[in-house]
PDB file of C-alpha atoms in Angstrom:
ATOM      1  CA  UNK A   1       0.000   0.000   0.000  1.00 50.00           C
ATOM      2  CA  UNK A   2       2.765   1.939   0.701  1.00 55.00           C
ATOM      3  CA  UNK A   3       4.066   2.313  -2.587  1.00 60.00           C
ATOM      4  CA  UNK A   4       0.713   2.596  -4.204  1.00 55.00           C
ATOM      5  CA  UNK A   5      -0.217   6.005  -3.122  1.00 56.00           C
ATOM      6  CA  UNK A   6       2.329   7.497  -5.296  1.00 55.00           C
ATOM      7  CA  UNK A   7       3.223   9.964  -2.377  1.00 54.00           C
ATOM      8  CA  UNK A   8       6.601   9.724  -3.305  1.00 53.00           C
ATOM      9  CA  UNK A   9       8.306  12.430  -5.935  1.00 55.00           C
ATOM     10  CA  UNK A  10      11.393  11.806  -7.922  1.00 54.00           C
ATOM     11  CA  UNK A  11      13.679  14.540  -7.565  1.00 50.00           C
ATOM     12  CA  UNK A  12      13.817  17.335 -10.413  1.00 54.00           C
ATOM     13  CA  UNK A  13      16.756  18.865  -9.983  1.00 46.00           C
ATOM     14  CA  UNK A  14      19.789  19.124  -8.003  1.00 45.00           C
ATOM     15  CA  UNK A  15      17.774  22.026  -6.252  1.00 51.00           C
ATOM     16  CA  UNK A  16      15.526  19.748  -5.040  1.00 55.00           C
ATOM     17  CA  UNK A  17      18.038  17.472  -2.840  1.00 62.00           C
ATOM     18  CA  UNK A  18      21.023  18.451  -1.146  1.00 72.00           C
ATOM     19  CA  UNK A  19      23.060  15.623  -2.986  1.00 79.00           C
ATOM     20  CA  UNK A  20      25.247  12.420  -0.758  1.00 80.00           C
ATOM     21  CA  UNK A  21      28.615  13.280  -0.168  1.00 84.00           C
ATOM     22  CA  UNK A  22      29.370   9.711  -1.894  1.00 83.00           C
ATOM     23  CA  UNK A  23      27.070  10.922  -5.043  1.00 86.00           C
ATOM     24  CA  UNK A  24      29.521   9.555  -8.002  1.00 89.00           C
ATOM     25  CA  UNK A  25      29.962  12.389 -10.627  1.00 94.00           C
ATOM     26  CA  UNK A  26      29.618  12.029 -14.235  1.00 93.00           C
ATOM     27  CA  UNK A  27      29.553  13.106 -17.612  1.00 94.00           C
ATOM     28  CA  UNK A  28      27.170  16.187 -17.655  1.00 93.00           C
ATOM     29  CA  UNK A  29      27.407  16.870 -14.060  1.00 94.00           C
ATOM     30  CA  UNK A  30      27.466  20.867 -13.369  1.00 94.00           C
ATOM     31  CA  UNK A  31      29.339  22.059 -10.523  1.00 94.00           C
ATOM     32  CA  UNK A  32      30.064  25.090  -8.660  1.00 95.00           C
ATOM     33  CA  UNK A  33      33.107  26.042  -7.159  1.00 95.00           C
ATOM     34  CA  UNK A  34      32.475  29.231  -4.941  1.00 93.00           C
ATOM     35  CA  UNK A  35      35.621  31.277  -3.218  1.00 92.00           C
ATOM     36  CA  UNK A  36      34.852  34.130  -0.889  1.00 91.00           C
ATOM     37  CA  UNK A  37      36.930  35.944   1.901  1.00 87.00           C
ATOM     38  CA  UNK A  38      40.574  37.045   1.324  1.00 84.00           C
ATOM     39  CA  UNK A  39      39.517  35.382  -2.765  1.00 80.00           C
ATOM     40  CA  UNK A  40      36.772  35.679  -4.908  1.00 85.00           C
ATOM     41  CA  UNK A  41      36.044  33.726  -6.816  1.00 90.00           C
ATOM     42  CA  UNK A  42      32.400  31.993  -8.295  1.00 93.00           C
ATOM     43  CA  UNK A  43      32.445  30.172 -11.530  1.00 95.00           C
ATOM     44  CA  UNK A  44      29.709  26.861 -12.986  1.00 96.00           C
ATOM     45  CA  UNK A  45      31.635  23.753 -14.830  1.00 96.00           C
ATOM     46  CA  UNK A  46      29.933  21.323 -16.120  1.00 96.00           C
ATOM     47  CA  UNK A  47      31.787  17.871 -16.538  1.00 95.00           C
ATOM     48  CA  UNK A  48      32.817  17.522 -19.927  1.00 94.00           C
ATOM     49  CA  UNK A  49      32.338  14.119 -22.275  1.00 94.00           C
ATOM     50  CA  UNK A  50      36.160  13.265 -21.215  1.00 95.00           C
ATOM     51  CA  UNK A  51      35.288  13.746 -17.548  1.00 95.00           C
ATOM     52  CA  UNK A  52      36.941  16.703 -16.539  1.00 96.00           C
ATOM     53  CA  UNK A  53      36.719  20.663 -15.959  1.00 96.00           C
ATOM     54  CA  UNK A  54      38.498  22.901 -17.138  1.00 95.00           C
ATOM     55  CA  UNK A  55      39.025  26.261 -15.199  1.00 94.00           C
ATOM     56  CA  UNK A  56      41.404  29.124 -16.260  1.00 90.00           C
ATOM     57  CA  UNK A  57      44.645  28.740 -14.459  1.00 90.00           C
ATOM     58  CA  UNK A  58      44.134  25.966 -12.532  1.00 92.00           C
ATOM     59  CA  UNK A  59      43.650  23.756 -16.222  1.00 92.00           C
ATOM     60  CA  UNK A  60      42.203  20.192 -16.216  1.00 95.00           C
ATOM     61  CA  UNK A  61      40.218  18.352 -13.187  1.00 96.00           C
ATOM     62  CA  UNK A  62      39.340  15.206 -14.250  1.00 97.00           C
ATOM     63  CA  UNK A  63      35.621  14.186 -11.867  1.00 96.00           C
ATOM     64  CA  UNK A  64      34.352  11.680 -13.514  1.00 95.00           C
ATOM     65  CA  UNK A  65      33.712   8.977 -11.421  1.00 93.00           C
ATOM     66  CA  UNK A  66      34.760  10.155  -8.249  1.00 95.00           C
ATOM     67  CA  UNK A  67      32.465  10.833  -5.356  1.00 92.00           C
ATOM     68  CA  UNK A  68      31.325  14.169  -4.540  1.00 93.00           C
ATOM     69  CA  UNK A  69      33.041  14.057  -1.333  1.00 93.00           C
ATOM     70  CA  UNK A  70      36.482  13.099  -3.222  1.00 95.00           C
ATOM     71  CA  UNK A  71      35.893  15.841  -5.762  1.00 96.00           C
ATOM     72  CA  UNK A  72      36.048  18.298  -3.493  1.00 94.00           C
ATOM     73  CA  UNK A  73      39.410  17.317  -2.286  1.00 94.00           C
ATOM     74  CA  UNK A  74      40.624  17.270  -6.004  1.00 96.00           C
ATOM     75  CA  UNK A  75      39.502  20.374  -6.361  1.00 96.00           C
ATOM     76  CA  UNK A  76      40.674  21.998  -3.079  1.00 93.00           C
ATOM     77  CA  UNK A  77      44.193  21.022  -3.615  1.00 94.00           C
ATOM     78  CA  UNK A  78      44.139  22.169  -7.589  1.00 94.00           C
ATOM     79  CA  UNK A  79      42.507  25.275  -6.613  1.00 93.00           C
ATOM     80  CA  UNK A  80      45.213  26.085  -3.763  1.00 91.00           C
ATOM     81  CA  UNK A  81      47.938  26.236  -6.679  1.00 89.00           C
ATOM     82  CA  UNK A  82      46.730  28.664  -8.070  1.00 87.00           C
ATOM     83  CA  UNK A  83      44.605  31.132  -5.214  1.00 85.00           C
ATOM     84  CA  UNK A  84      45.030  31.961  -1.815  1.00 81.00           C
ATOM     85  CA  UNK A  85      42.574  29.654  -0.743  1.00 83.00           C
ATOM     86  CA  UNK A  86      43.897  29.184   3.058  1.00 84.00           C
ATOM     87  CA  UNK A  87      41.730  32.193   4.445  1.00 85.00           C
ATOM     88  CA  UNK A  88      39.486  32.021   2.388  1.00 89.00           C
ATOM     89  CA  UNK A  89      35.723  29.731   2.423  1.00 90.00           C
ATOM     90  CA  UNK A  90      35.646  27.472  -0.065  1.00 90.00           C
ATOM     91  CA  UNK A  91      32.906  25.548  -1.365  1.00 91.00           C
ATOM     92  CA  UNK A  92      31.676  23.090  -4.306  1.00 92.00           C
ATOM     93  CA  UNK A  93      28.474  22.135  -4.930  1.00 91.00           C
ATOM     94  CA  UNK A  94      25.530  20.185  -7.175  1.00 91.00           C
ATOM     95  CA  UNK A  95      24.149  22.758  -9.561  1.00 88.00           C
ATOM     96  CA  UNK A  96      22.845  20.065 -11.572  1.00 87.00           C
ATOM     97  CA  UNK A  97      22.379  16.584 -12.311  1.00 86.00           C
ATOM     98  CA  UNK A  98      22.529  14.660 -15.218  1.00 88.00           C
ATOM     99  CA  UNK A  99      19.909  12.680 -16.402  1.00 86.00           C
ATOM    100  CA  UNK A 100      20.145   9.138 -16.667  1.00 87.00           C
ATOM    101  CA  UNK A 101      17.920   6.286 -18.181  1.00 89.00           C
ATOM    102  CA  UNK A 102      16.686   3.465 -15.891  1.00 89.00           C
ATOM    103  CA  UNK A 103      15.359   0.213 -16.924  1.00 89.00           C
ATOM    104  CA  UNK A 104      12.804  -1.087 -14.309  1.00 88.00           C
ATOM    105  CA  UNK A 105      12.314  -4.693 -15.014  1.00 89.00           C
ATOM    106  CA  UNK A 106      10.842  -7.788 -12.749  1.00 87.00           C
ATOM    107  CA  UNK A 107       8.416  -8.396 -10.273  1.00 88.00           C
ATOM    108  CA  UNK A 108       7.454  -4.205 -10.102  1.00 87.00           C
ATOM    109  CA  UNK A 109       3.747  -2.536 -10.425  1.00 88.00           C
ATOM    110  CA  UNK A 110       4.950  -0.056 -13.119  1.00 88.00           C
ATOM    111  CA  UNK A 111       7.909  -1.487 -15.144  1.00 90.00           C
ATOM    112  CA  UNK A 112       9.909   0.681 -17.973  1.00 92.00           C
ATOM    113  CA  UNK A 113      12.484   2.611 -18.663  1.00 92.00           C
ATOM    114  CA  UNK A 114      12.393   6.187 -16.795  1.00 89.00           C
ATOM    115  CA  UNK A 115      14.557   9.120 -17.866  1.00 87.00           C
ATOM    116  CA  UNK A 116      15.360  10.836 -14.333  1.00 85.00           C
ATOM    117  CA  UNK A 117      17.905  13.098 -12.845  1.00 84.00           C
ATOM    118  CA  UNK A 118      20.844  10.762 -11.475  1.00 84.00           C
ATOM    119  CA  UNK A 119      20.493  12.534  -8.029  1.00 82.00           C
ATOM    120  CA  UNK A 120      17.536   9.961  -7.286  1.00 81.00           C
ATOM    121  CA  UNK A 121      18.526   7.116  -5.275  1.00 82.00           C
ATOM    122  CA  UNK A 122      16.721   3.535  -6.109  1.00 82.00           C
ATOM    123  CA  UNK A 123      14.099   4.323  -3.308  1.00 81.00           C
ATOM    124  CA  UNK A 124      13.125   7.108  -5.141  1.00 81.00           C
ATOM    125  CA  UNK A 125      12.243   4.948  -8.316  1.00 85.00           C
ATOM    126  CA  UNK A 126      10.900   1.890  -6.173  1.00 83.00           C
ATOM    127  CA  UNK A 127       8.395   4.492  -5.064  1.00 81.00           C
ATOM    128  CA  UNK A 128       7.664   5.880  -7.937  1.00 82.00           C
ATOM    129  CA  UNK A 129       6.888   2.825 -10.270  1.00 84.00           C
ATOM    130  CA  UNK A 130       4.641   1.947  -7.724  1.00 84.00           C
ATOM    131  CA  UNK A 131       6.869  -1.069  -5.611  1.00 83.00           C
ATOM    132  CA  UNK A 132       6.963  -4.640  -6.103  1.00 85.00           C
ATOM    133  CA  UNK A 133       3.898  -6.646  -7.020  1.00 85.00           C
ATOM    134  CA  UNK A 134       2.478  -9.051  -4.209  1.00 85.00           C
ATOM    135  CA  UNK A 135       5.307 -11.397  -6.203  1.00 88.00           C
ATOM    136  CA  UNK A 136       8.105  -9.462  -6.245  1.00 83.00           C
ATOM    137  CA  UNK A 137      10.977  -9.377  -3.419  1.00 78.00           C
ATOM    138  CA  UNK A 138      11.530  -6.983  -0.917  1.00 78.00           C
ATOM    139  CA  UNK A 139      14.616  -8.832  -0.001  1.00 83.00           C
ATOM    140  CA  UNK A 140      16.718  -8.671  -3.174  1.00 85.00           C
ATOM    141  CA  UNK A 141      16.244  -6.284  -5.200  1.00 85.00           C
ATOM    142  CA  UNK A 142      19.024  -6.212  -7.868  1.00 84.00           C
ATOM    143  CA  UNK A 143      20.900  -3.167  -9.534  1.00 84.00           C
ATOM    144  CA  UNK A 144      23.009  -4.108 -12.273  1.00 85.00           C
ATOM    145  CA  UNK A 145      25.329  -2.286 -14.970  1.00 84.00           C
ATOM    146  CA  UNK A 146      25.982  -3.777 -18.547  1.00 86.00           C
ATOM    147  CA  UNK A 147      24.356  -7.083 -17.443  1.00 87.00           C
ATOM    148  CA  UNK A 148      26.520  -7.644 -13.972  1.00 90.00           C
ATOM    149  CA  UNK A 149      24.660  -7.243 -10.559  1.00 89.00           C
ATOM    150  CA  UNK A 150      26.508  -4.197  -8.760  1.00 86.00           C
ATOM    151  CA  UNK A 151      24.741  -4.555  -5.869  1.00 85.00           C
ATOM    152  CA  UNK A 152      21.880  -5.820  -4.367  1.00 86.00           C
ATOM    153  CA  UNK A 153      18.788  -3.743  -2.202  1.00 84.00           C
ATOM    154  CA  UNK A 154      16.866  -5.220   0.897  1.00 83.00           C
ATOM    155  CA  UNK A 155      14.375  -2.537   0.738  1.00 78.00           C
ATOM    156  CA  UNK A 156      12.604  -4.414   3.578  1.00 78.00           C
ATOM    157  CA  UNK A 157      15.285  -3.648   6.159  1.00 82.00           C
ATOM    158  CA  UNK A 158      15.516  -0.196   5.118  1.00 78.00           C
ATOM    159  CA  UNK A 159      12.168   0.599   5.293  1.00 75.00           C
ATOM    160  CA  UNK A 160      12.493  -0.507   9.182  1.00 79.00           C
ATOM    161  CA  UNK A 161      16.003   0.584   9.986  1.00 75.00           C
ATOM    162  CA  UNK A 162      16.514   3.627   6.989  1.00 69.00           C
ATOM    163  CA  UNK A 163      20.431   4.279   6.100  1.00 63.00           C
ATOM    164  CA  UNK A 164      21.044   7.065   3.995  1.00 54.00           C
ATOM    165  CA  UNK A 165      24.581   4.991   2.902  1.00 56.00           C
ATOM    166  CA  UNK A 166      22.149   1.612   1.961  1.00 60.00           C
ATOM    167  CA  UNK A 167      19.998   3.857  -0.823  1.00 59.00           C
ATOM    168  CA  UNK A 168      22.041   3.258  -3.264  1.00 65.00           C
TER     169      UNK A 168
END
């Protein structure tokens, strides 16, 4: 029943959702780095096809594929080459999320392939094609890339003991 309502919203935009620090960046990605204090400095990148940023004077950050969390670093230690970042705040943020398609096959009320903003976590897209059927496993719920199983979702114990790290 829970699932059925359709109470649940996919997320829109990165505005919507403060994103995961372990949100995994990809192509299409837009980011902003924001300096203020002793620098100032306030410029939007979005991840090129080759994975990377490029901002003047600091040249080429390839993101791709690393965490959001990780990212920061990167860019924290580029960035310190080439301002004086050390009194200064310095942040980097989601501006936007790229949109992804997802194939929702199995044992699932609404099955198909949705075209959603990456920020969206599987919970998200459980609730929004409507949950399992009465057949369909709460236990094992499988998320796979290019055929392999990348990991697998007991949406059973997170809906009794929710952990923002298991919503994959």
């Amino acid at each position: 029943r829970y699932f059925r309502d359709k109470k649940i919203n996919l997320y829109n935009s990165a505005q919507d959702v403060r994103p995961s620090e372990d949100y995994i960046l990809g192509v299409g990605d837009q980011i902003n780095v924001a300096i203020w204090g002793y620098a100032d400095y306030n410029e939007v990148f979005t991840i090129e096809k080759d994975g990377y940023i490029q901002p003047k004077y600091v040249g080429r950050i390839y993101l791709k594929g690393l965490s959001l969390a990780n990212a920061r670093e990167v860019i924290r230690a580029r960035y310190s080459r080439a301002y004086m970042i050390e009194n200064s705040q310095f942040d980097i943020s989601l501006n936007y999320s790229r949109v992804i398609a997802v194939n929702i096959v199995g044992e699932v009320e609404f099955p198909g392939t949705y075209t959603v903003p990456a920020i969206n976590t599987l919970f998200n897209l459980m609730a929004y094609t409507g949950g399992p059927t009465r057949y369909g496993s709460l236990r094992s719920i499988q998320i796979k890339r290019n055929g392999q199983v990348v990991r697998t979702f007991d949406l059973y114990k997170f809906l009794s003991k929710p952990d923002a790290n298991d919503d994959y």
